[in-house]
Coordinates of C-alpha atoms in Angstrom, one line a residue:
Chain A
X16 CA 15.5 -9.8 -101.6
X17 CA 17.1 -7.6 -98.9
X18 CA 14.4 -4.7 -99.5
X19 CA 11.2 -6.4 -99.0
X20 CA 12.7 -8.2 -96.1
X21 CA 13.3 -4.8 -94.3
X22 CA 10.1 -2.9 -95.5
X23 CA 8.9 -6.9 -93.9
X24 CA 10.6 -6.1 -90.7
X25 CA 9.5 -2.6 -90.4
X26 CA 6.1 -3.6 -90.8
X27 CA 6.6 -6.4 -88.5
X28 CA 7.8 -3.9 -85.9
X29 CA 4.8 -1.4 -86.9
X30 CA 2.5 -3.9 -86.7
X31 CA 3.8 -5.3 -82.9
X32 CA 3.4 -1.9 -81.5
X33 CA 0.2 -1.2 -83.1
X34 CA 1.5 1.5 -85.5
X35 CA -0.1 0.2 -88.1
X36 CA -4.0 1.1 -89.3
X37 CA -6.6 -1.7 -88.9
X38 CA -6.8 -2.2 -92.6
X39 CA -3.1 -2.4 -93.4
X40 CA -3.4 -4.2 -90.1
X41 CA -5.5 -6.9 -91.5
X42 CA -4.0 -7.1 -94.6
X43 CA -0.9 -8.0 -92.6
X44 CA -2.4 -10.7 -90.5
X45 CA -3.5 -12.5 -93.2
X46 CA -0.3 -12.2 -94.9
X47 CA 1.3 -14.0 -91.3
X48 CA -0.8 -16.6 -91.8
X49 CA 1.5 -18.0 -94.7
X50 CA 4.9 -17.0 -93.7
X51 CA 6.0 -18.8 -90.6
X52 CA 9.2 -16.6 -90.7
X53 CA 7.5 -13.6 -89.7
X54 CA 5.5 -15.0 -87.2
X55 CA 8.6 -16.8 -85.2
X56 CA 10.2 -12.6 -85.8
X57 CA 6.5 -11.4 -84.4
X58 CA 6.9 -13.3 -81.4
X59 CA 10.5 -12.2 -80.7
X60 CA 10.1 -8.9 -81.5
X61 CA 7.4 -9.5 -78.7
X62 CA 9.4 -10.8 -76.0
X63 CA 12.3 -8.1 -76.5
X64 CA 9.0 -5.7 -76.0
X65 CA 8.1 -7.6 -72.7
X66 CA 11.6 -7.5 -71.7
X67 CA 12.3 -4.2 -72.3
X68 CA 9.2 -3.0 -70.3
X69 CA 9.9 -4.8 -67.5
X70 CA 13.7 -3.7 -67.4
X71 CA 12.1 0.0 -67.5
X72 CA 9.6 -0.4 -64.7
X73 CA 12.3 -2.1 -62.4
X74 CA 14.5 0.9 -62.9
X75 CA 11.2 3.1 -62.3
X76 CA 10.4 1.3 -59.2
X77 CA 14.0 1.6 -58.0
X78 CA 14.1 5.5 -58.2
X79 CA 11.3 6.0 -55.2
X80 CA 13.6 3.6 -53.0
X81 CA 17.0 5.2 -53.7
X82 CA 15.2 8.6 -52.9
X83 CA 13.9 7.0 -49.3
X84 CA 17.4 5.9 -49.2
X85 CA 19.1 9.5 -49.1
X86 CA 16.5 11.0 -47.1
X87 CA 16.9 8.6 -44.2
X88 CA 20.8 9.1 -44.3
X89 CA 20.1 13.1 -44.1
X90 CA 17.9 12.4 -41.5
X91 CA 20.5 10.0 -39.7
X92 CA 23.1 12.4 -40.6
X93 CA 21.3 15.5 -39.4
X94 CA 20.4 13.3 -35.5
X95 CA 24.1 12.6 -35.6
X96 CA 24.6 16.4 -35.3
X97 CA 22.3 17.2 -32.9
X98 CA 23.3 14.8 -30.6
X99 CA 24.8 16.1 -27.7
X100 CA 28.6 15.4 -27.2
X101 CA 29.8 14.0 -23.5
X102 CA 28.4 11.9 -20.7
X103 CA 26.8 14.7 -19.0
X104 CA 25.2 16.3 -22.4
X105 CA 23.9 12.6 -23.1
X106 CA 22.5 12.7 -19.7
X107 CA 20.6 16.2 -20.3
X108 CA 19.5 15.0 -23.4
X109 CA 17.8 11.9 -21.8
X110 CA 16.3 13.9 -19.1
X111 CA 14.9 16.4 -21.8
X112 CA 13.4 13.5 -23.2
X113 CA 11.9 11.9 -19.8
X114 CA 11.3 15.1 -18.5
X115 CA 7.9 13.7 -16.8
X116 CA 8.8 10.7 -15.8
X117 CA 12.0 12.2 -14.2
X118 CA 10.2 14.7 -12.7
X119 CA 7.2 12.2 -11.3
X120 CA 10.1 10.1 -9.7
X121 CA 12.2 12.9 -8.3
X122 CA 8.5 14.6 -6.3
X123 CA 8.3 10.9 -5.5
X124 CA 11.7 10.5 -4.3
X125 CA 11.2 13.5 -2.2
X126 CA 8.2 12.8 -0.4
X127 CA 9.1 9.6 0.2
X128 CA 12.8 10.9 2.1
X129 CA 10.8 13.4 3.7
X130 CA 8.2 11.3 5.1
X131 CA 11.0 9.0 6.8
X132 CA 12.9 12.1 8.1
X133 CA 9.4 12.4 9.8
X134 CA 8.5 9.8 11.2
X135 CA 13.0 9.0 12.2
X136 CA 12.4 12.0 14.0
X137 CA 8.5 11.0 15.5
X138 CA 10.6 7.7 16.9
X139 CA 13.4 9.1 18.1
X140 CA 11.3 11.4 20.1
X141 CA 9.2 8.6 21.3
X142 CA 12.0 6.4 22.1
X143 CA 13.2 9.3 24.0
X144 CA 10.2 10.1 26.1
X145 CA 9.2 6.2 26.7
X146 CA 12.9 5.1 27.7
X147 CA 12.8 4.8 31.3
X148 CA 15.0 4.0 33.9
X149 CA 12.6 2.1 35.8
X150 CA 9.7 -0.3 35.4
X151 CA 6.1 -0.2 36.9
X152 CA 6.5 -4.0 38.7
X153 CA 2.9 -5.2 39.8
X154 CA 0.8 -3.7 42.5
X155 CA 1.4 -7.0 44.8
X156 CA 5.2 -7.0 44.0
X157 CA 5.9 -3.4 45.2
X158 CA 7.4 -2.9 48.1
X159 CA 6.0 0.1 50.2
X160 CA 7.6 3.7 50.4
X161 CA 10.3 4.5 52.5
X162 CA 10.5 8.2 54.2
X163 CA 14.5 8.3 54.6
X164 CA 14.6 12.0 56.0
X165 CA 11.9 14.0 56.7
X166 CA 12.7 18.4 57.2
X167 CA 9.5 20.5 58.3
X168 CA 10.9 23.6 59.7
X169 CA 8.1 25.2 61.3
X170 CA 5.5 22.3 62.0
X171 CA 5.5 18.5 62.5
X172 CA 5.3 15.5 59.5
X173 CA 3.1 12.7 59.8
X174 CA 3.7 10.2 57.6
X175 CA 0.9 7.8 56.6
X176 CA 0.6 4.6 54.2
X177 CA -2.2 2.8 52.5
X178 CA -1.8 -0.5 50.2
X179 CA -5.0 -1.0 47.7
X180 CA -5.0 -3.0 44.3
X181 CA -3.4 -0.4 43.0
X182 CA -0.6 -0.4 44.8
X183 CA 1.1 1.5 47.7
X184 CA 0.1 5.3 48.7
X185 CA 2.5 7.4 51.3
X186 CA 1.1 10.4 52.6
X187 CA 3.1 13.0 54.3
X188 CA 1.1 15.7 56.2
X189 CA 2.9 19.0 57.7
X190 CA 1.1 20.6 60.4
X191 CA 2.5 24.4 61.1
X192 CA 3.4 25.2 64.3
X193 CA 1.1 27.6 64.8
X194 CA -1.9 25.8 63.5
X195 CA -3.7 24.5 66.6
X196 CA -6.1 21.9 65.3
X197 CA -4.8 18.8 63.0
X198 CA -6.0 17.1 60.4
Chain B
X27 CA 17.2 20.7 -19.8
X28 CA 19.7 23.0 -18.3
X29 CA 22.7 22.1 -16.5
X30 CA 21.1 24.5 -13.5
X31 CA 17.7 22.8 -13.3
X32 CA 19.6 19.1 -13.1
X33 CA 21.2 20.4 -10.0
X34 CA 18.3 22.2 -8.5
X35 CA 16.3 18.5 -9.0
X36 CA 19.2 16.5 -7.8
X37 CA 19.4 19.2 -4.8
X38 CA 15.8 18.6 -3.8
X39 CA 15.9 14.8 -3.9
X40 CA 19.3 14.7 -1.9
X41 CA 18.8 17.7 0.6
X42 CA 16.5 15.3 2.9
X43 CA 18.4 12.0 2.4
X44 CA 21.2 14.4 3.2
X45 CA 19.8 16.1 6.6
X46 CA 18.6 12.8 7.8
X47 CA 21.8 11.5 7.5
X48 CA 23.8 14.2 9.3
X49 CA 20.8 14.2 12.1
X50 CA 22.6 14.4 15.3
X51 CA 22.4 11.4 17.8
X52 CA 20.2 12.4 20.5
X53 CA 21.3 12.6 23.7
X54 CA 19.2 10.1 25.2
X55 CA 20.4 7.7 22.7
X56 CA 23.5 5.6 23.6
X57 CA 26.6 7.3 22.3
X58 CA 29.7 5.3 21.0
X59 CA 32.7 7.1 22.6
X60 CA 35.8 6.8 19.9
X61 CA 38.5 4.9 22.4
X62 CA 42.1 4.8 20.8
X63 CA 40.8 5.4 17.4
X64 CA 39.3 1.9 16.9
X65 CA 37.4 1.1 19.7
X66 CA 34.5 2.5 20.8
X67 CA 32.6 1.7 24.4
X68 CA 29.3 2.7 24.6
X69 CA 27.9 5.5 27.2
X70 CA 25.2 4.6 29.7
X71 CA 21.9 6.0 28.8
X72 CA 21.2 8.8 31.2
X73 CA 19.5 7.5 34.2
X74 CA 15.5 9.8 33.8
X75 CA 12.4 8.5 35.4
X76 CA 9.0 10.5 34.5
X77 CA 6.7 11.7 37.4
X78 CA 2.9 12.9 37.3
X79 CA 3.1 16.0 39.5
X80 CA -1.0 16.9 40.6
X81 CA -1.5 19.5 42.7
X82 CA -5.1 19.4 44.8
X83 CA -6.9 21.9 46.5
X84 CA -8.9 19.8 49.3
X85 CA -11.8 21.4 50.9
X86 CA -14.9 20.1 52.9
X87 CA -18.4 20.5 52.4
X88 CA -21.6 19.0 52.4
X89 CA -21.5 17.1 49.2
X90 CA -18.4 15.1 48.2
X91 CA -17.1 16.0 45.2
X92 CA -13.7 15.5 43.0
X93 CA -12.0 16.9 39.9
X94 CA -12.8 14.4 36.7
X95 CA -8.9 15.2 35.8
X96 CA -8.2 13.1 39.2
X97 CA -10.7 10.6 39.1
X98 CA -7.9 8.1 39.3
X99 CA -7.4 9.4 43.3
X100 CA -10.3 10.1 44.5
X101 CA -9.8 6.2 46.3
X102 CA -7.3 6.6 47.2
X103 CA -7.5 10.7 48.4
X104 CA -11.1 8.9 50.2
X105 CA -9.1 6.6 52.2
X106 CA -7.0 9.4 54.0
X107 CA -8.4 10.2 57.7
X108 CA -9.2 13.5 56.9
X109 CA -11.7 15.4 56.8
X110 CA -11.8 16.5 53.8
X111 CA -14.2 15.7 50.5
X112 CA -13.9 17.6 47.7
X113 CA -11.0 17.8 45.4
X114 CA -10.0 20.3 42.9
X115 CA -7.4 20.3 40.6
X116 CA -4.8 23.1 40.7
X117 CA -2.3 22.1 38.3
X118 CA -1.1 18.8 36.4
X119 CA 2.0 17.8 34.8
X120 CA 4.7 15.5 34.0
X121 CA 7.9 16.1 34.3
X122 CA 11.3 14.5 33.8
X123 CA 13.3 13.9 36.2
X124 CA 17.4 13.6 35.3
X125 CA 19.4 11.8 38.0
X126 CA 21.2 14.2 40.4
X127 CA 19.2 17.1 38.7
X128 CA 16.5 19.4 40.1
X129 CA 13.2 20.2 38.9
X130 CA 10.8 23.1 39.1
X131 CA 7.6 21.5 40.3
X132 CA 5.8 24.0 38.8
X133 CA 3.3 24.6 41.8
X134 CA 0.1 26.9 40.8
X135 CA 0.3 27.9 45.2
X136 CA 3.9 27.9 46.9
X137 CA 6.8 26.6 44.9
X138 CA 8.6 23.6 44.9
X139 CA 11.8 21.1 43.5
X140 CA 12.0 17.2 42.8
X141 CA 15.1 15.9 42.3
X142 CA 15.8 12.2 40.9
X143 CA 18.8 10.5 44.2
X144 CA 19.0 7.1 41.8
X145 CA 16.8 4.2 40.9
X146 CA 16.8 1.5 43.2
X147 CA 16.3 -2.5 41.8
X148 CA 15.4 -0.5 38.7
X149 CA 11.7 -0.7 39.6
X150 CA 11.7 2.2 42.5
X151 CA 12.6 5.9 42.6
X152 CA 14.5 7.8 45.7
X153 CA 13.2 11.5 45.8
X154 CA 13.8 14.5 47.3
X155 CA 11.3 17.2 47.5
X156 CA 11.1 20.2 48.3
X157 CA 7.8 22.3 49.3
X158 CA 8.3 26.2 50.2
X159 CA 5.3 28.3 50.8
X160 CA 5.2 31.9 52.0
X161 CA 9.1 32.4 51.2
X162 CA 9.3 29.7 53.4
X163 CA 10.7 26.1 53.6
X164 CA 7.7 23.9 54.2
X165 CA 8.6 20.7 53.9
X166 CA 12.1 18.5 52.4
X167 CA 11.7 14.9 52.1
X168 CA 13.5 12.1 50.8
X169 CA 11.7 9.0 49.9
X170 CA 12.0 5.9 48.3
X171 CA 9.0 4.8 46.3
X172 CA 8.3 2.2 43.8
X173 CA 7.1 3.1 39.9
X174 CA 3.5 3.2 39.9
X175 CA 3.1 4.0 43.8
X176 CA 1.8 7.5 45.3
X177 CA 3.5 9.7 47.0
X178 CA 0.9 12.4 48.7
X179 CA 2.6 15.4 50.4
X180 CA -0.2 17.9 52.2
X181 CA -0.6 20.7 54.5
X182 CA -3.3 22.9 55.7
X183 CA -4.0 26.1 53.9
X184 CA -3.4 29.5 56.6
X185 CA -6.2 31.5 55.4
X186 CA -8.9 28.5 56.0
X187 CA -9.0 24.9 56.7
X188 CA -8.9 23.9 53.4
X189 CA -5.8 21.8 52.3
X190 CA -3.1 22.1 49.8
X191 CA -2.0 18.5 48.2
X192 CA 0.8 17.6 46.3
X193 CA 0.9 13.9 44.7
X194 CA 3.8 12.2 42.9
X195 CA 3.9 8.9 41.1
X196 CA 7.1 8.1 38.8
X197 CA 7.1 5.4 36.1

């Protein structure tokens, strides 16, 4: 009894994975038919198949992902060298990286300072040349000039004054001693 | 990045901030005087006033005439009872006149000085002016005159009968 159910079981195995040729095949099909044994075996020795494969192609899909695995902790491992050590290396290393922008903002920076040095120094001067100690009151508030002391060595002063809308106007004329005719 | 070109770019940015900052006050800015180390009183602007010097070479001829650069006289030069009616302009500028300081007019013909006395009401001017011509003293006047008026100082010229103008007007 023990024989033919092993040669039974090695054929049941040959014939789930196909091993078997299409005649013995056949043959073997039709002997199914009337054992219900073999068939309820068949379909185990089917699903430990199905099992099986899919236990194999997990760990095959799993190999791809444990190799992304180490290369990204090189790769993290070889960034975590080349970073630079202290504040002012960190600081380097950012401005390496932002090199443009830094620059863009720094020629920005600059012109910006330099423009208001300019125009500080445009206002000062103005402020400096329109401060004044007096201021221009209007023509009919002025008062007219007043000749406090008059010195003409060598000739006589005449002193004259005319008001218009624009405001007062003093003339003083010197005439030289020696000059016979006036103005 | 080098540690050299951080410095040379933080050195470009800062330099201007830097010189604007340290700017020294100008003198005709208001200057806070330190007064027992917390205190501080502040110094009277200088007292300036600025004057339009013009010096005119008058002349008569057949056809009145007048410099464009003094168009703003010429009514004023017409009204004068002289004779003459053509103007030329020998020299213009403005000058700045410091209190108690004196000031080359900067004459084209003769020489002479105008010296700021001290405002008065803080809308008029007291002068004194000084006139020399031929190494000697021509004329020295003190006057009081208000911003915006005209003061005309004038004398014959030797050589001819044409005439040598000054005019002043302070603001």
């Amino acid at each position: 009894m023990s024989k033919p159910e092993r040669k039974d079981d090695l054929e049941l195995m040959q014939y789930a994975d196909g091993e078997l040729d299409e005649r013995e095949a056949d043959a073997f099909a039709k002997d199914l038919e009337g054992d219900a044994d073999a068939r309820t075996k068949l379909e185990s020795i089917g699903q430990l198949h199905e099992l099986v494969g899919g236990s194999l192609q997990a760990s095959a899909d799993a190999v791809p992902d444990l190799k992304f695995a180490a290369m990204w902790r090189e790769v993290n491992k070889a960034i975590d060298e080349e970073a630079p050590k202290g504040i002012f290396g960190r600081v380097a290393a950012w401005l390496d990286r932002h090199r443009g922008h830094v620059i863009t903002g720094m020629v920005s920076a600059g012109a910006v300072a330099a423009i208001a040095l300019v125009m500080r120094t445009n206002q000062d001067e103005t402020t400096s040349a329109s401060r004044s100690s007096i201021e221009v009151l209007p023509a009919a508030m002025r008062t007219a000039p007043v000749v406090e002391s008059l010195d003409t060595p060598d000739g006589s002063g005449t002193v004259m004054n005319f008001e218009d809308e624009d405001g007062h106007t003093t003339v003083i004329w010197v005439t030289p001693a020696d000059t016979v005719e006036g103005i | 990045m080098s540690r050299a070109s951080l410095a040379a770019l933080l050195f470009v940015v800062l330099a201007p901030v830097a010189a604007s900052a340290e700017k020294p006050v100008s003198k005709d800015v208001a200057q806070r005087v330190a007064l027992h180390g917390r205190r501080t009183i502040a110094q009277a602007p200088a007292v300036k006033v600025t004057c339009d010097v013009i010096e005119i070479s008058a002349s008569t001829g057949k056809e009145a005439s007048i410099d464009p650069a003094i168009k703003k006289l010429e009514k004023k030069l017409a009204a004068q009872p002289w004779s003459f009616n053509q103007y030329k302009l020998l020299s213009q500028s403005s000058k700045t006149l410091e209190k108690g300081k004196q000031e080359s007019l900067g004459l084209k013909n003769g020489s002479g000085t105008a010296k700021l006395v001290e405002t008065v009401d803080k809308s008029k001017v007291r002068l004194t002016i000084t006139e020399d011509h031929g190494g000697k003293r021509l004329i020295d006047n003190t006057t009081t005159i208000a911003a915006g008026d005209w003061l005309i100082q004038g004398h014959p010229v030797t050589t001819n009968k044409d005439g040598h103008l000054v005019a002043i007007s302070c603001k």
